[in-house]
Coordinates of C-alpha atoms in Angstrom, one line a residue:
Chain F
X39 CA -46.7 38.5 32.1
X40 CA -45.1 41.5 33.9
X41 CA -42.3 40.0 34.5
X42 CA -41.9 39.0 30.4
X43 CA -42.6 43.4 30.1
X44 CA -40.1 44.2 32.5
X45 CA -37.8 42.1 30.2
X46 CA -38.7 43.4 26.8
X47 CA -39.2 47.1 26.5
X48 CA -41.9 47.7 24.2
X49 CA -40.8 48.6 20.6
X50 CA -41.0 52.3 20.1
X51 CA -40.1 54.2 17.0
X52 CA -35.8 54.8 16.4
X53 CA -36.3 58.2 14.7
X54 CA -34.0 59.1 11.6
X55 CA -33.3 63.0 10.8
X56 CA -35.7 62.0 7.7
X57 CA -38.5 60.7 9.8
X58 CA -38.2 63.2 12.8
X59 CA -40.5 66.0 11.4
X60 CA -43.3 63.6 11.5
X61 CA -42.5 62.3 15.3
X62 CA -42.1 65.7 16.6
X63 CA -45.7 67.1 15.1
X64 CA -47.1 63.9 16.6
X65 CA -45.6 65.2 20.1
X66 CA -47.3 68.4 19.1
X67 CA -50.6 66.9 18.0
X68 CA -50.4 67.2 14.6
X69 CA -50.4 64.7 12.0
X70 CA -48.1 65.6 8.9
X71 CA -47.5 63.5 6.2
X72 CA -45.1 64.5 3.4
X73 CA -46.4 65.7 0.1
X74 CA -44.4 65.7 -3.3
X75 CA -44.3 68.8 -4.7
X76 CA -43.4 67.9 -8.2
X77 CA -46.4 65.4 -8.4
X78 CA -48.6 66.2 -5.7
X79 CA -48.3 62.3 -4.1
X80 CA -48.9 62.1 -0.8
X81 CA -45.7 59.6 0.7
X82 CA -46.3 58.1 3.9
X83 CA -43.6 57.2 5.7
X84 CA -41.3 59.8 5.7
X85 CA -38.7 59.3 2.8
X86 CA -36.0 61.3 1.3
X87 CA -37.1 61.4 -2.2
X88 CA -40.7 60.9 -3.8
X89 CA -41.4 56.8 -4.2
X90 CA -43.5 58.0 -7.3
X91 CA -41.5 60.4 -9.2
X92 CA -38.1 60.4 -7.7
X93 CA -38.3 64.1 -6.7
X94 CA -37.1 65.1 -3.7
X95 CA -39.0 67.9 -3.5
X96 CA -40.8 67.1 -0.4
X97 CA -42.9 69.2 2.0
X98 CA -44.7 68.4 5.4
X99 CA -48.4 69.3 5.4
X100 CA -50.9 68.7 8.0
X101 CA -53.8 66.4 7.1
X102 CA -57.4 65.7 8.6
X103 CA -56.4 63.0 10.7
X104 CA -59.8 61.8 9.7
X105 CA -59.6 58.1 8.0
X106 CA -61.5 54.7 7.8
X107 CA -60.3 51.3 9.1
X108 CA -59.1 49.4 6.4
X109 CA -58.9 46.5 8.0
X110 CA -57.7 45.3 11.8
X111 CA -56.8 42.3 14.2
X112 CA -57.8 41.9 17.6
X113 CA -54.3 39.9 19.2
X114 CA -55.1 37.6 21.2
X115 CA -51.8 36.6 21.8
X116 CA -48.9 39.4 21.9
X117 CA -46.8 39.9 19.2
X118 CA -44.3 41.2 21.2
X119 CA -43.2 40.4 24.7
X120 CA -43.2 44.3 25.6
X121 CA -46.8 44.5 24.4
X122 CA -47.9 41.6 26.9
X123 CA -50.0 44.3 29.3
X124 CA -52.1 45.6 26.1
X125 CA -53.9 43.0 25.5
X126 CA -56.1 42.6 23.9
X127 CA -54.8 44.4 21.4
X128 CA -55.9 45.8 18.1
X129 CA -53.7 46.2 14.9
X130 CA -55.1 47.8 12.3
X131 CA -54.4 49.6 8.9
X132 CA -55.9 53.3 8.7
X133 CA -56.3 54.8 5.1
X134 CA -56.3 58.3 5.9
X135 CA -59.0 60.6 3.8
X136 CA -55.9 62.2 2.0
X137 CA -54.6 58.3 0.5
X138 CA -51.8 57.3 2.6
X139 CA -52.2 54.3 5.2
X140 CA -50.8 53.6 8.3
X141 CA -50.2 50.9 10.8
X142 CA -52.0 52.0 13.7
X143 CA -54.0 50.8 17.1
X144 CA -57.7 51.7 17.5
X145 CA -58.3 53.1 21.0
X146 CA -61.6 53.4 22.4
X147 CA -63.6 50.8 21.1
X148 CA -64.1 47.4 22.5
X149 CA -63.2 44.5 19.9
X150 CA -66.4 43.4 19.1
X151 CA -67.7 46.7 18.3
X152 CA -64.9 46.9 15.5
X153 CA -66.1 46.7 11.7
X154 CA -63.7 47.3 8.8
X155 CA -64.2 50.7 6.7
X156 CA -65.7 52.2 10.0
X157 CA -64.3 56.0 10.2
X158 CA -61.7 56.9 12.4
X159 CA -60.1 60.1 14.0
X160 CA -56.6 60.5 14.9
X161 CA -56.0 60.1 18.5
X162 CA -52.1 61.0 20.0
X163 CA -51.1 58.6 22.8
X164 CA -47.9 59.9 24.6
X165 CA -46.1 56.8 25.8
X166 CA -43.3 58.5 27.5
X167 CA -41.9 61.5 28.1
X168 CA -40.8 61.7 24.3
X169 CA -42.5 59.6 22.3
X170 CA -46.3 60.3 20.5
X171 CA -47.5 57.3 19.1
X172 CA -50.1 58.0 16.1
X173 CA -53.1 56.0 17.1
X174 CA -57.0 56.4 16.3
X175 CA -60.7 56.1 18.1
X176 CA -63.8 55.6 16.6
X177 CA -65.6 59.0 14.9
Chain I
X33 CA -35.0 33.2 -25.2
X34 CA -36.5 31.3 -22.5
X35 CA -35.2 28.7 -20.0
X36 CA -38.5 26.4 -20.6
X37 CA -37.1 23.0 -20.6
X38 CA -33.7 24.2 -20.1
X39 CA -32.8 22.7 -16.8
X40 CA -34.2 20.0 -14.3
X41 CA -34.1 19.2 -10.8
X42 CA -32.8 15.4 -11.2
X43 CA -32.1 14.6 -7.1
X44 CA -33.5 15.9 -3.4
X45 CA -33.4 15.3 0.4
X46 CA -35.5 16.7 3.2
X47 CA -35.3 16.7 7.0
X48 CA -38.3 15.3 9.2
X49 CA -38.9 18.5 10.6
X50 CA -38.3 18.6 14.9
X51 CA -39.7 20.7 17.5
X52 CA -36.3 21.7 18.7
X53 CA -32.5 21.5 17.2
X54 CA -31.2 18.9 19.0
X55 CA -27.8 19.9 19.0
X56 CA -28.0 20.0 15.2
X57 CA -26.9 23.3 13.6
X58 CA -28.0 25.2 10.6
X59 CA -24.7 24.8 8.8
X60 CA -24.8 21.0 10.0
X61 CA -28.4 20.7 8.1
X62 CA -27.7 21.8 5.3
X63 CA -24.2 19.4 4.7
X64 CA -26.6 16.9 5.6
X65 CA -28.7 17.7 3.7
X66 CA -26.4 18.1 0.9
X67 CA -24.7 15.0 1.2
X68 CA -28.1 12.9 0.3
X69 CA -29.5 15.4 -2.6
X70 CA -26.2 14.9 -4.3
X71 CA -26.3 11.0 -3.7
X72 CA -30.0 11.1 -4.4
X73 CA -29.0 12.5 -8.2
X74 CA -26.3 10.3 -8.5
X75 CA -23.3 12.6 -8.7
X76 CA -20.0 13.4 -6.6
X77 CA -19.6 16.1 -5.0
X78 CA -17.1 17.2 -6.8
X79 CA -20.0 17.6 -9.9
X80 CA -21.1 20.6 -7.9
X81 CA -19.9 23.6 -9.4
X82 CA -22.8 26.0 -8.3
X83 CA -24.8 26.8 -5.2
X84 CA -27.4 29.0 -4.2
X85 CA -28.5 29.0 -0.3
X86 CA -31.0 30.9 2.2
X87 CA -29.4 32.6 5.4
X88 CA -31.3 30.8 8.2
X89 CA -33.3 32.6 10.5
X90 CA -31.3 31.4 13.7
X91 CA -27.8 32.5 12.2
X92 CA -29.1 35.1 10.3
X93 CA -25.4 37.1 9.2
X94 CA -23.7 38.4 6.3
X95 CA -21.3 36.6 4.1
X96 CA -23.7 33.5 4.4
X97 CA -23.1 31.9 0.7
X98 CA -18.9 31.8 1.5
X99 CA -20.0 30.4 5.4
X100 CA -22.1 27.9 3.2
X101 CA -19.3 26.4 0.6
X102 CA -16.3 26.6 3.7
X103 CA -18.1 24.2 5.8
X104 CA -18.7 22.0 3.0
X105 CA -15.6 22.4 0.8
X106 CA -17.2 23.5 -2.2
X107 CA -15.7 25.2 -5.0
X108 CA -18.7 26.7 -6.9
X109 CA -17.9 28.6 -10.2
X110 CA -21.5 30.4 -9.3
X111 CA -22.7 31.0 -6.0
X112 CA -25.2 33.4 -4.1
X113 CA -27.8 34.0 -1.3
X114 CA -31.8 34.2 -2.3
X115 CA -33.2 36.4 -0.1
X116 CA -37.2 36.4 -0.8
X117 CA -37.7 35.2 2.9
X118 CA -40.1 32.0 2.2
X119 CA -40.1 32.5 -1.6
X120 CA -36.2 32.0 -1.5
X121 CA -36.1 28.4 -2.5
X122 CA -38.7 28.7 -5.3
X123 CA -36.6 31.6 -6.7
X124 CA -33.6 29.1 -6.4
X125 CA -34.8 27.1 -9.3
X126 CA -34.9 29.5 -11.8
X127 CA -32.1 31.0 -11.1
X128 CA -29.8 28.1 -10.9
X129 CA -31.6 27.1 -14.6
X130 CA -30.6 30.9 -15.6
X131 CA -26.7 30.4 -14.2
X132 CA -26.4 27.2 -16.1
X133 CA -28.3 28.3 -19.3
X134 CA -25.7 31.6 -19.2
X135 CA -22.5 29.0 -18.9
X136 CA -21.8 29.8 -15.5
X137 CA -21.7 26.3 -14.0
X138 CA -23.3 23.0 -14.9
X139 CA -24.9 21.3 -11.5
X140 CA -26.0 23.9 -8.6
X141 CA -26.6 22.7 -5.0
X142 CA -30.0 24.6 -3.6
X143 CA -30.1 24.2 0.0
X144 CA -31.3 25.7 3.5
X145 CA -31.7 24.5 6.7
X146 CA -32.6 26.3 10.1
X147 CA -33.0 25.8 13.8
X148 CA -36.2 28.0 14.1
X149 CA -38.5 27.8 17.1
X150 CA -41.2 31.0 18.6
X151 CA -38.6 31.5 21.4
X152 CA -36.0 32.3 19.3
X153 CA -38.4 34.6 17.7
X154 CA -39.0 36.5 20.4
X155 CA -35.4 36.6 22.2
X156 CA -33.4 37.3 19.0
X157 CA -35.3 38.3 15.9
X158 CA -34.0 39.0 12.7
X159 CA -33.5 41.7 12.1
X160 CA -36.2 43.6 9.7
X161 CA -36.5 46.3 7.7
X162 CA -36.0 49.7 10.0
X163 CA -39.1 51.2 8.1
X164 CA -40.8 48.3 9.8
X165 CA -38.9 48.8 12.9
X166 CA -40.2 52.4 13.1
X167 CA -43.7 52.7 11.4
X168 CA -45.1 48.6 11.9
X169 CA -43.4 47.6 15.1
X170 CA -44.7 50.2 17.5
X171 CA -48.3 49.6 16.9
X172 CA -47.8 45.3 17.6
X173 CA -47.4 44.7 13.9
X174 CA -44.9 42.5 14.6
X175 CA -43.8 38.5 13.0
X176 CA -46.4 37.5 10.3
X177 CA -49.4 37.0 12.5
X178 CA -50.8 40.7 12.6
X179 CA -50.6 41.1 8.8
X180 CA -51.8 37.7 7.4
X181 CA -54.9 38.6 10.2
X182 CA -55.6 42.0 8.4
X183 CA -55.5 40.3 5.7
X184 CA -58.2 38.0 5.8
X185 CA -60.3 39.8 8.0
X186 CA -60.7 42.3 4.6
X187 CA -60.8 39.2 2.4
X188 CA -63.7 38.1 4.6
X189 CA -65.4 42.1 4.4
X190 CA -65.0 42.1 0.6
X191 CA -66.2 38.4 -0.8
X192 CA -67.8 37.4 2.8
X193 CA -65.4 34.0 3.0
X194 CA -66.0 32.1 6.0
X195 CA -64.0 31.1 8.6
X196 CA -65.1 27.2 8.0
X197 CA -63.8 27.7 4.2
X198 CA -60.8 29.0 5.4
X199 CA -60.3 26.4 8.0
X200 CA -60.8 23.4 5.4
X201 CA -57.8 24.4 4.8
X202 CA -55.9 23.0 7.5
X203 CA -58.2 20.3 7.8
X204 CA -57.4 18.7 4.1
X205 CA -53.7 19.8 4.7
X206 CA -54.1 17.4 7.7
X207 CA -55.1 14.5 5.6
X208 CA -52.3 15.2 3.4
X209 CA -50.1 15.4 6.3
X210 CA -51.2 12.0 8.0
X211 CA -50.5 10.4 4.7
X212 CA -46.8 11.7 4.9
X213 CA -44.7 10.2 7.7
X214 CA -41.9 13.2 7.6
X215 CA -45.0 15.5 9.1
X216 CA -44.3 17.0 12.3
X217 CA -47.9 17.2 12.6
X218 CA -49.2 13.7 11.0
X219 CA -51.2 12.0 13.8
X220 CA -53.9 12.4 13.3
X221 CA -57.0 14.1 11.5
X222 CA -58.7 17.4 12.3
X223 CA -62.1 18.7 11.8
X224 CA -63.5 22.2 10.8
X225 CA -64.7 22.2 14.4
X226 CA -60.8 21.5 16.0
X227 CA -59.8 24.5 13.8
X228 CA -62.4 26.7 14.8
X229 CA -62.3 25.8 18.7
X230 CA -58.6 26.0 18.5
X231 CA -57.0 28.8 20.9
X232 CA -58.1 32.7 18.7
X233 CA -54.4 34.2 18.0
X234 CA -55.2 36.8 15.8
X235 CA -58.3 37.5 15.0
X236 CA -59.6 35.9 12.8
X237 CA -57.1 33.5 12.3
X238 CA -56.6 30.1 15.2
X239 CA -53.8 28.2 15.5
X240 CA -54.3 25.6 13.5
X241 CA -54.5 27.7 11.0
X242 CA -51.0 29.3 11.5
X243 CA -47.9 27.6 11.2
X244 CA -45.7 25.7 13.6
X245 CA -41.5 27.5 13.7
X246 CA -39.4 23.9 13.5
X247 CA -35.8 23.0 13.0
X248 CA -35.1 21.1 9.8
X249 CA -33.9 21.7 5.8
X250 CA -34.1 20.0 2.6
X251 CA -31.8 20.2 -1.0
X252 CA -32.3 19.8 -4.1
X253 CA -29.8 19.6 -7.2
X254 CA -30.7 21.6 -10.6
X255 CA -28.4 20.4 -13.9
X256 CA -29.0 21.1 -17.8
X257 CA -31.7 19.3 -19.3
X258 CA -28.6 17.2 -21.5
X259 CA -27.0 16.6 -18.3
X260 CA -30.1 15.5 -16.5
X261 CA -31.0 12.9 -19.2
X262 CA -28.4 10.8 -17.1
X263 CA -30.1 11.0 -13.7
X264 CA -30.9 7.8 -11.5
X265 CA -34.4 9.7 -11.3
X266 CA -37.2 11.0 -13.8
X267 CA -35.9 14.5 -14.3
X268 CA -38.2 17.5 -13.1
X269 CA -38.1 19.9 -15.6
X270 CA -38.3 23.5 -15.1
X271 CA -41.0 25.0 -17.4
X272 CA -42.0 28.5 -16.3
X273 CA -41.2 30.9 -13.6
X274 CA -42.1 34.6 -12.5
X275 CA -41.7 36.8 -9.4
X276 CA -43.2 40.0 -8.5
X277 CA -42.8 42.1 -5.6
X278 CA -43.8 45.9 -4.7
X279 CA -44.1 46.5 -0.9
X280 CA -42.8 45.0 2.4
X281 CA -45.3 45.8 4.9
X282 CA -48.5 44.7 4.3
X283 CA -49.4 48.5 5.0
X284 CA -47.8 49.5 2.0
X285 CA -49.5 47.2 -0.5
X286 CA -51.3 48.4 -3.5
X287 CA -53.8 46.4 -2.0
X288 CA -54.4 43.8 0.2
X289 CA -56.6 41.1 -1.0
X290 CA -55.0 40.9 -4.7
X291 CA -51.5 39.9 -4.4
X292 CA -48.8 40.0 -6.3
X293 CA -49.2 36.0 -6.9
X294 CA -50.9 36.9 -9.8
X295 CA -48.2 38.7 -11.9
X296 CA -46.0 35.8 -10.5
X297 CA -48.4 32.9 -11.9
X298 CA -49.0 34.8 -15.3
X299 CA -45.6 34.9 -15.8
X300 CA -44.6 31.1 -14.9
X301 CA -47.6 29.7 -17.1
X302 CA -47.0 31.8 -20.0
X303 CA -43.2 30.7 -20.3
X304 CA -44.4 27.4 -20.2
X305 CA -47.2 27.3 -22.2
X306 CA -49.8 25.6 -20.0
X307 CA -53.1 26.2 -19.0
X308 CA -54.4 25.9 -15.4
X309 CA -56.2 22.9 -16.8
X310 CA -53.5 20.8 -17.1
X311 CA -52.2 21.2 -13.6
X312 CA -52.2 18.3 -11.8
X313 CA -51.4 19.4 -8.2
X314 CA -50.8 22.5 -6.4
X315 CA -48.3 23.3 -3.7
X316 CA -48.4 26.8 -2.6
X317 CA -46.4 28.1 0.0
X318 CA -49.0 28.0 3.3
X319 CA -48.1 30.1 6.5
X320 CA -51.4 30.8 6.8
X321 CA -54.8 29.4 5.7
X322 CA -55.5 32.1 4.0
X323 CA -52.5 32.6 2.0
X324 CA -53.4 29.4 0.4
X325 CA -56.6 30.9 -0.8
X326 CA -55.4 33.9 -2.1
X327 CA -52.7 32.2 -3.9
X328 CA -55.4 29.7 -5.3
X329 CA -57.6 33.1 -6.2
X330 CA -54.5 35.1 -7.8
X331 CA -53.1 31.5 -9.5
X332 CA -56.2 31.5 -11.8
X333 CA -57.4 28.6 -10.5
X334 CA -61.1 30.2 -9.5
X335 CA -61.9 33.8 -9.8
X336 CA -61.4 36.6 -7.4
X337 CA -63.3 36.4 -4.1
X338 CA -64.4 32.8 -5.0
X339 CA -61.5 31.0 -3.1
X340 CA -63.6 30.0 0.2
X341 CA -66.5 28.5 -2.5
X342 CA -63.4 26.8 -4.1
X343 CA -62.1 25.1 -1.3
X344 CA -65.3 24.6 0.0
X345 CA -66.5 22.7 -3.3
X346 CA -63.2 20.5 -3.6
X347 CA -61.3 18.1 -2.4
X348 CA -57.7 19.7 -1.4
X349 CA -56.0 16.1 -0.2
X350 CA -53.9 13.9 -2.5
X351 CA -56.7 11.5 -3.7
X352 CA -58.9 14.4 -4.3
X353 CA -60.2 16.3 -7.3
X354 CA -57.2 19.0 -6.2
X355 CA -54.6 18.1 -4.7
X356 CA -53.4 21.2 -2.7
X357 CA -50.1 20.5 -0.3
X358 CA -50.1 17.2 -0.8
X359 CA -47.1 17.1 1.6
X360 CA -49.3 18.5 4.4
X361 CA -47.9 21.5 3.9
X362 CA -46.2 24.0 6.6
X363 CA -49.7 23.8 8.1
X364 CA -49.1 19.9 8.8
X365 CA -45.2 19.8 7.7
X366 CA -43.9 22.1 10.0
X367 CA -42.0 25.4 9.1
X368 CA -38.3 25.0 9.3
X369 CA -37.4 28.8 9.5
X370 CA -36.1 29.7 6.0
X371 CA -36.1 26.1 5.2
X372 CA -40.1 26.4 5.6
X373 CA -40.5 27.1 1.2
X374 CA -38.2 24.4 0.0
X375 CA -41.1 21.8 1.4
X376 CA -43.1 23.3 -1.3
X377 CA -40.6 22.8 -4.2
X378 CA -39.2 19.4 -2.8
X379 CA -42.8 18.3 -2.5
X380 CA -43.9 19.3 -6.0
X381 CA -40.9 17.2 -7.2
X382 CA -41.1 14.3 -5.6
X383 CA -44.7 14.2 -6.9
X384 CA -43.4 14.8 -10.3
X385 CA -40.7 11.8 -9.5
X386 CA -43.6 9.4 -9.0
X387 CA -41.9 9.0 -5.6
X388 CA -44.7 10.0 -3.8
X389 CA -45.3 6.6 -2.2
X390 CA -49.1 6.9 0.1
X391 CA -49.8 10.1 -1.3
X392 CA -49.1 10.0 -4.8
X393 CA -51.0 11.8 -7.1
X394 CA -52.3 9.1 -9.7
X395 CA -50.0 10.2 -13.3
X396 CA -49.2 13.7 -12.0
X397 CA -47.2 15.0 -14.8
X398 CA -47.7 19.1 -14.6
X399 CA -47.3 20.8 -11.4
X400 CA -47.6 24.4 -9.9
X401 CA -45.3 25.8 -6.8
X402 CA -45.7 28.7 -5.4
X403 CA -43.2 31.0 -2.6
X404 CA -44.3 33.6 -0.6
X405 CA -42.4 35.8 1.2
X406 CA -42.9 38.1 4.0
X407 CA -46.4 39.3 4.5
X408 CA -47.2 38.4 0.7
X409 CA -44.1 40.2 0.0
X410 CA -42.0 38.4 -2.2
X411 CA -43.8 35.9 -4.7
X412 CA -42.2 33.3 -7.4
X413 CA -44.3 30.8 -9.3
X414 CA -43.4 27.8 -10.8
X415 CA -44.1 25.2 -13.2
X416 CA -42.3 22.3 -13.4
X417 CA -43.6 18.9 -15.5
X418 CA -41.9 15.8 -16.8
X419 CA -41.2 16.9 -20.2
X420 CA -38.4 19.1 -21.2

């Protein structure tokens, strides 16, 4: 299994100039999502213009990082060779209090103690020396 | 305007899906393949005058469709690339009905084929959307597994459906498959307890209830309903179709447990003005057990939530009370890559052909075919019957 790691770097994010804002307050901590400020939808991911009204009148705000589990997957298997050392792993989608969801992992709660809708907290996971990955832990 | 009766699949071949390629190529499948759809309609090759293909997985590249008519000589007056991943060769149908109804061409060649296997997978994906790459990836959603998982884990939250329903699945799609000697997986039957014993992938879905990558392809030729009156077989006319589509990741959908295989299903029965009643089988594009009971859910065919009841109360194999996959479906079939949806299609018309030999469905005159794309991505319904 470590060999099939050393062979397959784990996927991280390839940030865009659109996207970085988001990465770099994650390195910071913080959890921004964009806002449109033409109609007030909240647009996760990051995106040039509005996906609702075409606006591209769009500004970074920080949000609660508070959410609920909308639903998750323990992998049993890995669903990418780079991920072989994290199993098991669990996949899940957050819907964050402010609307948007994200793909996530849940940290600090053993598989069987999962249940869907349970509420979640933001919790920053630094992979490397530059990269924040946006995970969560149980409230 | 409407192309309800317009057009008809009249001819088809299909590949015996394999484990690996066996020095066989994607390109080389599909001539194959072509070769014996256009014998099995009874025409030349030089009848062909349209063609519509799917990029395989394994050679995944640009400029596919011109690839596609050099290695076979074509000369198409029409031709194009459907990309709606496993919903690409039920959105050929329509559209080839749609070129020939507009004048375009006369007789369009469908066809994929692919060398797919979970090695290939891993050492050189295709490559997806780099949204995906960015927000999914990192996280381990990664291939279909993750996202048809979250899926029916909330499908099991919100209408407590079992893992046993879900797993009858697979086991009638076994049956089905044992009566089809083309399965990759026809040997023999399996139980709700196999299923549920078999190795946990994603929880909560086993491997027998996820689909096996295989090398293989199949074909099928679409002609005007005047021109199809001509056919060596009973033409399969094309009655209704529909697609919808609004997200890619299953992150992004509106929601997860209504799909857009509703919209899709609306649309297809309302152009062809039929009622869920008089479908005689079903063959809904299966990567997953549970994609098969949402599409059975968002078909119309039981109410929302009730799909593990449904399958629980009926009899999904040929000879049963409603026939689901008849062909085994990917579950049993195998899932030739891009090549996986046209079982679906090819199934549904060989039914419709009465060609069904073991597993014919006793005077099956209206069926319904569904594609699915991505993580319920891409959807495209059809009807097709034996009467323009």
């Amino acid at each position: 299994m470590s060999n099939q790691a050393t062979a397959f770097p784990r996927p991280v994010p390839a940030i865009t100039d659109v996207s970085r804002p988001y990465w770099q307050a994650a390195r910071e901590h913080r959890l921004e999502v964009q806002r449109c400020d033409d109609c007030n939808e909240w647009i996760f991911y990051p995106r040039q213009v509005c996906s609702e009204c075409l606006s591209s009148a769009l500004s970074w705000r920080q949000v609660s990082g508070l959410g609920t589990v909308y639903s998750y997957t323990v992998m049993h298997v890995p669903p990418h060779p780079g991920l072989a050392d994290d199993l098991p792993l669990i996949v899940a989608v957050v819907k964050l209090d402010e609307g948007p969801q994200l793909t996530t992992n849940i940290v600090g709660c053993e598989p069987e103690n999962m249940v869907v809708d349970m509420p979640v907290t933001v919790y920053f996971d630094d992979i490397d020396e530059s990269i924040t990955l946006v995970k969560f832990k149980p409230l | 305007m409407s192309l309800r009766g317009k057009a008809a699949i009249t001819g088809y071949a299909e590949m015996a899906p394999q484990k690996r390629p066996e020095g066989k190529t994607s390109l080389g499948i599909m001539a194959e393949m072509a070769r014996e759809a256009i014998a099995d309609a009874g025409l030349e090759k030089s009848e062909i005058d349209g063609l519509l293909t799917a990029c395989s997985l394994s050679d995944f590249s640009m400029l596919w469709p011109s690839a596609v008519v050099e290695y076979l000589h074509l000369k198409p007056r029409y031709f194009d690339q459907v990309e709606l991943g496993g919903a690409s060769s039920a959105g050929m149908v329509w559209r080839a009905a749609a070129a020939i109804e507009a004048g375009m061409c006369n007789t369009v060649l469908c066809v994929v084929g692919d060398t797919w296997d979970s090695r290939l997978f891993m050492a050189k994906p295709p490559p997806f959307p780099a949204t995906e790459a960015e927000f999914d990836a990192p996280y381990g959603m990664v291939g279909a597994n993750p996202g048809y998982a979250l899926i029916a884990q909330r499908h099991m939250h919100e209408f407590g459906t079992t893992p046993e329903q879900l797993a009858k699945v697979a086991v009638d799609q076994r049956t089905n498959g044992c009566a089809n000697p083309q399965a990759l997986f026809g040997d023999k039957r399996i139980t709700i307890d196999d299923v549920l014993s078999s190795r946990m992938i994603a929880e909560p879905l086993h491997l027998l209830e996820i689909v096996s990558p295989a090398t293989g392809g199949g074909a099928f030729i679409v002609t005007s309903a005047d021109r199809a009156r001509h056919s060596p077989n009973r033409p399969v006319y094309l009655l209704g179709a529909g697609e919808a589509g609004e997200h890619s990741s299953i992150t992004r959908a509106p929601n997860m447990t209504h799909s857009l295989v509703k919209p899709a299903a609306d649309h297809a029965f309302a152009m062809a003005g039929v009622s869920r009643e008089q479908i005689d089988f079903i063959q809904p594009y299966d990567c997953y057990t549970i994609t098969v009971l949402v599409t059975i859910e968002d078909a119309g065919f039981c109410a929302k939530g009730a799909g593990g009841r449904f399958i629980e109360e009926h009899d999904l194999t040929w000879s049963g009370d409603f026939p689901c996959n008849t062909h085994g479906g990917q579950l049993s079939f195998g899932q030739p890559g891009m090549a996986g949806g046209m079982s679906h299609v090819i199934e549904g018309v060989r039914q419709l052909m009465d060609r069904g030999g073991e597993r014919q469905v006793d005077g099956a005159t209206i069926g319904y075919v569904n594609g699915n794309g991505g993580i319920m991505a891409e959807q495209c319904g059809l009807i097709l019957g034996v009467e323009a």
